[in-house]
XYZ file of C-alpha atoms in Angstrom:
609
model
C 60.167 1.743 -36.064
C 57.329 0.641 -38.339
C 57.587 0.491 -42.121
C 53.885 -0.108 -42.766
C 52.742 3.426 -41.927
C 51.770 5.259 -45.121
C 52.426 8.990 -45.329
C 51.250 11.083 -48.250
C 53.590 14.008 -47.690
C 52.363 17.099 -49.468
C 48.939 15.651 -50.304
C 46.227 18.042 -49.160
C 43.195 16.150 -50.478
C 41.246 14.650 -47.587
C 39.466 11.978 -49.628
C 42.711 10.672 -51.137
C 44.362 10.376 -47.722
C 41.378 8.465 -46.329
C 40.826 6.226 -49.353
C 44.534 5.348 -49.632
C 44.574 4.542 -45.898
C 47.335 7.059 -45.287
C 48.059 8.483 -41.856
C 45.630 11.210 -40.800
C 45.592 13.265 -37.611
C 41.895 13.658 -36.807
C 40.634 17.255 -36.868
C 36.972 16.418 -37.548
C 35.903 17.314 -33.995
C 36.137 20.981 -35.020
C 33.258 20.551 -37.480
C 30.829 20.894 -34.601
C 32.479 24.154 -33.524
C 32.187 25.492 -37.046
C 28.598 24.556 -37.773
C 26.667 23.820 -34.577
C 27.967 25.497 -31.432
C 27.922 28.751 -29.537
C 31.170 29.604 -31.363
C 29.543 29.339 -34.779
C 30.039 32.483 -36.861
C 28.725 33.632 -40.209
C 32.132 34.023 -41.833
C 35.463 32.885 -40.409
C 38.967 33.981 -41.345
C 41.690 31.627 -40.077
C 45.195 33.067 -39.823
C 48.010 30.518 -39.518
C 51.570 30.071 -40.805
C 52.109 28.224 -44.078
C 52.309 24.436 -43.981
C 50.241 24.197 -40.812
C 47.390 22.230 -42.371
C 45.078 25.001 -43.551
C 44.465 23.546 -47.010
C 43.866 20.003 -45.760
C 41.443 21.190 -43.088
C 39.483 23.297 -45.566
C 39.368 20.367 -47.958
C 38.069 18.172 -45.146
C 35.295 20.710 -44.491
C 34.383 20.723 -48.181
C 34.269 16.924 -48.300
C 32.002 16.775 -45.267
C 29.514 19.433 -46.355
C 29.320 19.142 -50.133
C 26.068 18.100 -51.736
C 25.865 15.249 -54.220
C 24.898 17.402 -57.199
C 23.561 14.544 -59.279
C 21.606 12.938 -56.450
C 20.836 15.387 -53.624
C 20.127 13.549 -50.420
C 22.650 10.805 -51.124
C 25.293 10.954 -48.377
C 27.056 7.686 -49.174
C 30.231 9.548 -50.152
C 30.497 11.164 -46.718
C 29.438 7.931 -45.041
C 32.396 6.179 -46.622
C 34.904 8.949 -45.903
C 33.937 9.953 -42.385
C 32.021 7.063 -40.828
C 32.719 3.653 -42.371
C 36.498 3.919 -42.671
C 37.616 2.050 -39.550
C 39.401 5.098 -38.170
C 36.907 6.077 -35.436
C 37.030 9.726 -36.418
C 35.506 12.110 -33.897
C 32.691 13.114 -36.255
C 31.567 9.473 -36.453
C 30.628 9.522 -32.749
C 27.083 9.453 -31.443
C 27.322 13.009 -30.126
C 27.869 14.203 -33.708
C 24.702 12.579 -35.040
C 22.752 15.842 -35.154
C 25.623 17.515 -37.034
C 25.716 14.716 -39.595
C 21.982 14.934 -40.174
C 21.872 18.720 -40.603
C 25.198 19.556 -42.265
C 26.858 16.472 -43.787
C 26.337 16.396 -47.559
C 23.726 19.162 -47.380
C 25.247 22.194 -49.083
C 26.582 23.239 -52.477
C 30.205 24.234 -51.953
C 32.320 26.698 -53.908
C 35.933 26.023 -52.953
C 38.915 27.809 -54.493
C 42.537 28.447 -53.644
C 44.482 31.549 -54.622
C 47.816 29.822 -54.020
C 48.839 29.888 -57.682
C 47.835 33.485 -58.407
C 51.196 35.100 -59.029
C 53.360 36.572 -61.728
C 55.926 39.251 -62.468
C 53.228 41.389 -64.074
C 49.619 42.160 -63.306
C 48.524 40.540 -66.565
C 50.221 37.238 -65.734
C 48.635 37.205 -62.261
C 45.174 37.841 -63.717
C 45.826 35.081 -66.236
C 46.524 32.724 -63.345
C 43.268 33.718 -61.673
C 41.355 33.067 -64.900
C 42.809 29.557 -64.941
C 41.451 28.921 -61.432
C 38.029 30.225 -62.460
C 38.014 27.975 -65.535
C 38.736 24.896 -63.396
C 35.982 25.859 -60.965
C 33.376 26.420 -63.683
C 34.320 23.170 -65.379
C 33.095 21.306 -62.292
C 29.659 22.856 -62.740
C 29.178 22.651 -66.511
C 26.015 20.622 -65.876
C 24.263 23.831 -64.793
C 24.125 24.881 -68.467
C 21.662 22.057 -69.171
C 19.339 22.828 -66.270
C 15.743 23.892 -66.795
C 15.952 25.818 -63.507
C 18.348 28.369 -64.970
C 17.335 31.340 -67.068
C 18.782 31.770 -70.539
C 20.453 34.962 -69.355
C 22.220 33.141 -66.491
C 23.354 30.306 -68.742
C 24.713 32.801 -71.260
C 26.590 34.603 -68.488
C 28.058 31.292 -67.299
C 29.107 30.364 -70.869
C 30.666 33.768 -71.494
C 32.761 33.533 -68.338
C 33.876 29.977 -69.036
C 34.647 30.682 -72.674
C 36.665 33.802 -71.899
C 38.702 32.040 -69.191
C 39.580 29.135 -71.462
C 40.287 31.036 -74.692
C 41.598 34.499 -73.841
C 43.680 33.967 -70.715
C 46.863 34.413 -72.803
C 45.615 37.512 -74.621
C 45.563 40.022 -71.786
C 48.042 42.411 -73.397
C 44.938 43.703 -75.193
C 43.535 46.387 -72.819
C 39.937 45.450 -73.643
C 40.569 41.814 -72.803
C 42.323 42.777 -69.575
C 39.430 44.983 -68.503
C 36.938 42.207 -69.218
C 39.119 39.749 -67.313
C 39.101 42.027 -64.264
C 35.299 42.234 -64.372
C 35.068 38.444 -64.524
C 37.526 38.015 -61.638
C 35.432 40.308 -59.476
C 32.076 38.684 -60.230
C 32.634 34.986 -61.027
C 31.950 33.709 -57.530
C 28.641 35.496 -57.025
C 27.447 34.438 -60.489
C 28.095 30.761 -59.803
C 26.655 30.942 -56.284
C 23.394 32.429 -57.512
C 23.018 29.641 -60.066
C 23.683 26.918 -57.498
C 21.193 28.486 -55.112
C 18.551 28.582 -57.825
C 19.323 24.995 -58.826
C 19.091 23.372 -55.405
C 17.274 25.866 -53.218
C 20.036 25.524 -50.624
C 22.469 28.114 -49.355
C 26.084 28.014 -50.489
C 29.205 27.338 -48.435
C 32.092 29.420 -49.806
C 35.680 28.365 -49.026
C 38.669 30.493 -50.067
C 42.134 29.187 -49.275
C 45.296 31.352 -49.263
C 43.355 34.564 -49.845
C 46.458 36.708 -49.283
C 48.926 34.991 -51.629
C 48.094 37.224 -54.622
C 48.801 40.288 -52.462
C 52.139 38.937 -51.277
C 53.216 38.096 -54.801
C 52.078 41.479 -56.108
C 54.504 43.271 -53.781
C 57.657 41.307 -54.681
C 56.988 41.141 -58.436
C 59.447 42.725 -60.872
C 56.645 45.136 -61.763
C 54.714 45.467 -58.450
C 50.931 45.669 -58.869
C 49.654 45.550 -55.299
C 46.875 48.144 -55.575
C 45.415 46.556 -58.712
C 45.357 43.092 -57.150
C 43.992 44.460 -53.882
C 41.044 45.919 -55.761
C 40.208 42.501 -57.265
C 40.443 40.647 -53.947
C 38.380 43.351 -52.248
C 35.621 43.148 -54.862
C 35.499 39.363 -54.577
C 35.028 39.875 -50.845
C 32.355 42.510 -51.323
C 30.319 40.455 -53.796
C 30.563 37.392 -51.546
C 30.667 38.479 -47.896
C 29.042 41.918 -47.872
C 27.361 43.341 -44.777
C 23.887 42.514 -46.080
C 24.596 39.129 -47.642
C 22.681 37.709 -50.539
C 20.146 35.043 -49.599
C 22.391 32.389 -51.172
C 25.263 32.671 -48.656
C 25.294 30.024 -45.914
C 28.767 30.564 -44.544
C 32.241 31.701 -45.614
C 35.486 30.093 -44.492
C 38.705 31.827 -45.526
C 42.344 31.083 -44.721
C 45.573 33.029 -45.003
C 49.001 33.438 -43.462
C 48.778 37.082 -42.510
C 46.330 39.450 -40.958
C 47.802 42.135 -43.202
C 45.289 43.863 -45.445
C 42.419 42.457 -43.365
C 40.794 45.844 -42.929
C 41.182 46.896 -46.556
C 40.065 43.553 -48.023
C 37.083 42.887 -45.749
C 35.986 46.478 -45.177
C 32.427 45.764 -46.277
C 32.263 42.362 -44.605
C 31.763 43.288 -40.969
C 30.308 39.889 -40.192
C 33.782 38.366 -40.516
C 35.385 36.900 -37.411
C 39.142 36.437 -37.441
C 40.634 33.484 -35.573
C 44.338 33.970 -34.959
C 46.705 31.596 -33.241
C 45.468 32.437 -29.736
C 41.759 32.556 -30.461
C 39.648 29.800 -28.961
C 38.179 27.366 -29.697
C 40.427 26.768 -32.710
C 43.927 26.858 -31.172
C 44.408 23.147 -31.886
C 42.676 23.077 -35.273
C 45.876 23.690 -37.222
C 49.166 21.972 -36.418
C 49.677 18.941 -34.176
C 49.126 19.128 -30.433
C 51.420 17.441 -27.919
C 49.051 14.478 -27.560
C 48.629 14.112 -31.321
C 52.397 14.151 -31.764
C 52.892 11.608 -28.983
C 50.435 9.242 -30.700
C 51.945 9.805 -34.147
C 55.453 8.912 -32.971
C 54.157 5.879 -31.081
C 52.263 4.697 -34.174
C 55.502 4.944 -36.144
C 57.605 3.194 -33.515
C 59.549 6.416 -32.934
C 58.654 7.176 -29.319
C 62.320 7.216 -28.313
C 62.820 10.182 -30.663
C 60.192 12.345 -28.958
C 62.606 14.642 -27.098
C 64.688 15.223 -30.213
C 61.580 15.870 -32.295
C 60.368 18.341 -29.669
C 63.588 20.364 -29.912
C 63.286 20.592 -33.679
C 59.592 20.923 -34.474
C 57.737 21.935 -31.280
C 57.883 25.311 -29.636
C 54.763 26.958 -31.041
C 52.225 28.198 -28.532
C 48.677 28.640 -29.812
C 46.605 29.736 -26.842
C 47.497 27.325 -24.037
C 48.498 24.514 -26.381
C 51.933 23.374 -27.476
C 51.800 22.959 -31.247
C 54.201 21.084 -33.514
C 54.729 22.019 -37.156
C 52.739 19.319 -39.030
C 54.646 19.574 -42.295
C 57.992 19.002 -40.610
C 56.688 16.261 -38.332
C 55.092 14.251 -41.137
C 58.188 14.746 -43.298
C 60.396 13.524 -40.464
C 58.257 10.441 -39.827
C 58.252 9.623 -43.529
C 62.054 9.903 -43.707
C 62.459 7.759 -40.596
C 60.009 5.008 -41.538
C 60.737 4.794 -45.263
C 64.370 5.865 -45.602
C 65.835 5.055 -42.176
C 66.879 8.693 -41.760
C 66.480 9.550 -38.099
C 68.397 12.822 -37.871
C 65.974 15.773 -37.843
C 66.156 17.942 -40.938
C 64.878 21.444 -41.742
C 61.704 20.692 -43.701
C 59.337 23.615 -43.081
C 61.896 26.395 -43.559
C 62.853 24.972 -46.955
C 59.358 25.435 -48.388
C 60.054 29.090 -49.314
C 58.796 32.220 -47.648
C 61.998 33.219 -45.809
C 62.641 36.368 -47.864
C 60.958 38.635 -45.317
C 63.720 37.932 -42.793
C 66.468 38.772 -45.251
C 64.634 41.861 -46.483
C 64.104 43.298 -43.005
C 67.678 42.643 -41.883
C 69.119 44.096 -45.086
C 66.974 47.222 -44.835
C 68.011 47.698 -41.190
C 71.698 47.312 -42.016
C 71.492 49.620 -45.025
C 69.688 52.226 -42.901
C 72.279 51.844 -40.111
C 69.420 51.225 -37.714
C 71.404 49.964 -34.727
C 68.236 49.643 -32.600
C 66.611 47.207 -35.037
C 69.856 45.337 -35.536
C 70.501 44.926 -31.820
C 66.983 43.649 -31.077
C 67.082 41.282 -34.036
C 70.471 40.115 -32.779
C 68.969 39.315 -29.390
C 66.097 37.428 -30.985
C 68.312 35.416 -33.339
C 70.493 34.446 -30.366
C 67.333 32.689 -29.065
C 66.768 35.175 -26.275
C 63.277 36.161 -25.150
C 62.365 39.668 -26.286
C 59.356 41.854 -25.600
C 57.413 43.552 -28.372
C 54.232 45.522 -28.785
C 51.843 43.772 -31.154
C 51.247 45.971 -34.174
C 49.309 45.267 -37.331
C 49.827 47.011 -40.640
C 47.274 47.429 -43.317
C 49.097 46.915 -46.599
C 51.731 44.568 -47.930
C 53.916 47.342 -49.398
C 54.923 48.136 -45.808
C 57.153 45.057 -46.133
C 59.436 46.853 -48.588
C 59.921 49.886 -46.368
C 62.207 50.301 -43.369
C 59.657 48.538 -41.203
C 59.146 49.180 -37.518
C 60.690 46.366 -35.452
C 57.471 45.578 -33.582
C 55.535 45.380 -36.841
C 58.143 43.045 -38.287
C 58.031 40.781 -35.238
C 54.232 40.715 -35.319
C 54.649 39.535 -38.895
C 57.122 36.882 -37.704
C 54.493 35.624 -35.243
C 51.925 35.298 -38.031
C 54.309 33.460 -40.337
C 55.700 30.983 -37.790
C 59.198 32.370 -37.240
C 58.389 33.493 -33.699
C 56.109 32.260 -30.954
C 54.777 33.419 -27.617
C 56.638 32.342 -24.492
C 54.837 30.381 -21.802
C 54.054 33.212 -19.410
C 52.745 35.584 -22.074
C 49.057 36.364 -22.137
C 47.573 37.700 -25.337
C 47.721 41.491 -24.999
C 49.416 44.473 -26.574
C 52.816 43.756 -25.006
C 54.003 40.185 -25.424
C 57.173 38.158 -24.969
C 58.333 36.111 -27.923
C 61.179 33.790 -28.938
C 62.370 31.513 -31.747
C 60.221 28.345 -31.578
C 62.696 25.551 -32.249
C 65.951 24.351 -33.801
C 64.505 24.329 -37.298
C 63.654 28.028 -37.242
C 66.901 28.908 -35.456
C 68.797 27.204 -38.279
C 66.821 29.262 -40.776
C 67.873 32.532 -39.100
C 71.480 31.356 -38.956
C 71.614 30.523 -42.661
C 69.866 33.747 -43.647
C 72.217 35.917 -41.620
C 75.329 34.107 -42.767
C 74.348 34.859 -46.357
C 74.600 38.590 -45.615
C 78.312 38.397 -44.929
C 79.458 37.112 -48.299
C 80.519 38.577 -51.624
C 76.872 38.700 -52.626
C 76.238 41.528 -50.154
C 78.260 44.234 -51.876
C 77.831 46.834 -49.118
C 79.181 44.453 -46.479
C 81.921 42.986 -48.678
C 83.278 46.420 -49.628
C 83.677 47.164 -45.918
C 85.724 43.988 -45.439
C 87.994 44.943 -48.357
C 88.544 48.375 -46.813
C 89.393 46.832 -43.447
C 92.086 44.643 -44.983
C 93.671 47.735 -46.535
C 93.560 49.660 -43.259
C 95.175 46.853 -41.292
C 97.907 46.269 -43.867
C 98.668 50.003 -43.759
C 98.560 50.151 -39.932
C 95.824 52.810 -39.976
C 94.543 51.693 -36.605
C 92.208 54.594 -35.788
C 90.233 54.085 -38.970
C 90.336 50.295 -38.565
C 89.033 50.586 -34.997
C 86.099 52.740 -36.114
C 85.263 50.405 -39.001
C 85.392 47.229 -36.897
C 83.122 48.781 -34.264
C 80.682 49.848 -36.966
C 80.667 46.368 -38.487
C 80.139 44.765 -35.085
C 76.977 46.816 -34.696
C 75.799 45.570 -38.105
C 76.721 41.941 -37.534
C 73.785 39.605 -36.862
C 75.254 36.520 -35.271
C 73.612 33.587 -33.584
C 76.494 33.133 -31.187
C 77.043 34.479 -27.674
C 79.042 37.714 -27.485
C 80.177 36.664 -24.012
C 82.638 34.208 -25.559
C 86.014 35.181 -27.045
C 85.354 32.696 -29.844
C 82.516 34.960 -30.974
C 84.960 37.746 -31.808
C 87.435 35.336 -33.333
C 84.683 33.990 -35.572
C 83.619 37.514 -36.461
C 87.112 38.581 -37.527
C 87.681 35.310 -39.359
C 84.453 35.807 -41.280
C 85.123 39.373 -42.357
C 88.834 38.985 -43.203
C 89.058 35.527 -44.746
C 87.348 36.036 -48.102
C 88.412 39.679 -48.395
C 92.109 38.854 -47.904
C 91.966 36.114 -50.528
C 90.200 38.467 -52.936
C 93.085 40.935 -52.556
C 95.667 38.254 -53.220
C 96.843 37.942 -49.612
C 97.485 34.710 -47.759
C 95.178 34.373 -44.774
C 96.097 32.248 -41.748
C 94.436 31.633 -38.408
C 95.785 29.792 -35.388
C 99.017 29.141 -37.287
C 102.164 28.156 -35.410
C 104.745 30.923 -35.419
C 107.454 31.849 -32.961
C 106.714 29.998 -29.723
C 102.924 29.988 -30.042
C 99.895 30.212 -32.288
C 98.872 33.635 -33.536
C 95.150 34.359 -33.940
C 95.166 35.843 -37.471
C 97.893 36.695 -39.970
C 97.525 38.602 -43.236
C 100.528 37.916 -45.468
C 101.372 39.801 -48.678
C 104.368 37.974 -50.104
C 104.703 40.277 -53.132
C 105.029 43.478 -51.085
C 106.928 41.737 -48.267
C 104.441 42.890 -45.660
C 102.374 41.185 -42.986
C 99.862 42.032 -40.288
C 99.745 39.955 -37.094
C 96.458 40.196 -35.200
C 95.935 39.039 -31.626
C 92.390 39.231 -30.250
C 91.274 39.551 -26.626
C 87.866 39.858 -25.012
C 87.495 42.490 -22.284
C 85.119 42.157 -19.368
C 83.768 45.657 -19.947
C 84.241 48.702 -22.153
C 86.317 50.368 -19.414
C 89.108 47.818 -19.763
C 88.853 47.257 -23.512
C 92.066 49.224 -24.137
C 93.916 47.150 -21.536
C 92.806 43.963 -23.308
C 94.286 45.291 -26.549
C 97.554 46.070 -24.730
C 97.656 42.534 -23.322
C 97.233 41.231 -26.861
C 100.285 43.194 -28.072
C 102.320 41.901 -25.125
C 101.484 38.346 -26.242
C 102.704 39.120 -29.777
C 106.075 40.172 -28.320
C 106.289 37.408 -25.723
C 105.490 34.612 -28.195
C 107.733 36.172 -30.869
C 105.019 35.883 -33.543
C 106.960 38.155 -35.924
C 110.098 35.957 -36.056
C 108.902 34.027 -39.122
C 108.575 37.200 -41.189
C 111.703 38.825 -39.788
C 113.711 35.838 -40.958
C 112.202 36.318 -44.444
C 113.429 39.949 -44.437
C 109.915 41.408 -44.704
C 109.926 45.202 -44.867
C 106.660 45.760 -42.983
C 105.461 43.592 -40.097
C 102.658 45.190 -38.092
C 101.746 43.743 -34.723
C 98.200 44.728 -33.767
C 96.265 43.885 -30.622
C 92.475 44.164 -30.658
C 90.399 44.278 -27.487
C 86.664 43.572 -27.783
C 83.792 44.410 -25.458
C 80.169 44.057 -26.502
C 79.780 45.774 -29.891
C 82.966 47.881 -29.722
C 86.724 47.435 -29.920
C 90.019 49.169 -29.150
C 93.208 48.728 -31.167
C 96.810 49.068 -30.048
C 99.619 48.806 -32.599
C 103.245 47.852 -31.986
C 104.182 49.643 -35.186
C 106.510 48.114 -37.756
C 108.285 45.233 -36.029
C 110.610 44.866 -39.023
C 112.124 48.282 -38.256
C 112.497 47.420 -34.574
C 114.360 44.268 -35.523
C 116.659 46.138 -37.895
C 117.528 48.661 -35.176
C 118.521 45.995 -32.660
């Protein structure tokens, strides 16, 4: 293990990483694909999960291409960052010489990120967008002094900048809000035209996280999706329209989801989308197997490679195995700087897990057993088959979404991946990528079965009442219903699964009702599975659980459970205390169903002997 490796976790500025001599996984070879190859496209949309290096890669592209505005033709900045840094980056090679001469430091660049455009109201989101515009325009204030610009253009620039810096908090005024919307829709084209006039060179436009404002608009307290969609669409139209302005050189856009692609880029037919399986960019985002192998070796952590693979590998982009870069860098930092070698969940703790909870909750509330069962299979880390389906608007997320649509969404966002033998087609096989994501599903599902989920918790309270009253028919129906709702990450082939299930649903509910709850407690000549004890009413319920091999013998398993209650004399403790009601109940489980057999009130049987 090496302590001298510097990691700048969370830093997405390429120049800072290089200048500070921090660790950098070289992705500069893809510059040739972007700008000088048969794969070159006019406008590219890259779809990848969050924290897979999109922002850093786009920043690297900006650093490589951007013109020195004060001294056009001076490429010393790029020379220092990409060539004379002692790192032997791919782009410094002789076969990239033509690229460096024609692209490096040659273009004005407009680069923005929509990551921070959010808010509980439309006005607050627009205010956030105005702040981004103000920061962008501040970088180009020198254009106001140029003799190449018309007075009209300079006035337009000043009006936009002034409005963004002085009225961004005054959008409750309808007139101000309307003017803000106009500015948001036109700011990029206005600046691009001025840069084109100033330098006579076409403009590279980079937009990072284009879809964040749409995501945030859906989950806001006062949803405003359609209003935000109109702004993002108009930005697209004024920048990437079918017949582009002469100032546009190329557009590079990133996002997490392909959702809203058609509605946002309707008038930008020259857009090419590169998803996870689209060559030649399958290795552009995330760390490949070879890159990971080198990273661990450089950190003196080669012996941890198998463990790291189980936690952070598992993604398949095209034919490549891809590791989550955020988690891998975070792990290496913890190991080299803090001597923490146990893998931790890094990526799943960076937000964005609400979609899982929302889909599962909607499926449970709708009693959609088909969705629940398939999600159960997936969360148990089984391979499942889905039909790839896209959807056109984010509000679909809040509806009772089709399972295949939801799983397509999980693929986009990094919670699912293609299995080895799957080819990219309509029908694909998918699975959970790694331990980190599996842990995320486990924690999300466990949160459903707590007091916070009122629908579920009320069912557990009812079950306690039914069992304490020996209403076995109703209890049997309720348990079977709850089994079909229960999203576990354990194997239903094991009796411990059912024991864990019953423990989970009865433990908190019994305590809430003032009952003592015991499991595996010694009583009689053995250890009973579960006991519910109401001291005040002198009543108890003794539960013995058995797993059946099939539904056909589920009833027999329940009978065997009651025989064990008698044989082991589990009721003796309560009989000696003179309890009035002691119910002995055997429960047989098979798959997602159960059968219950009751011995009746064992206190009465004892009194009659």
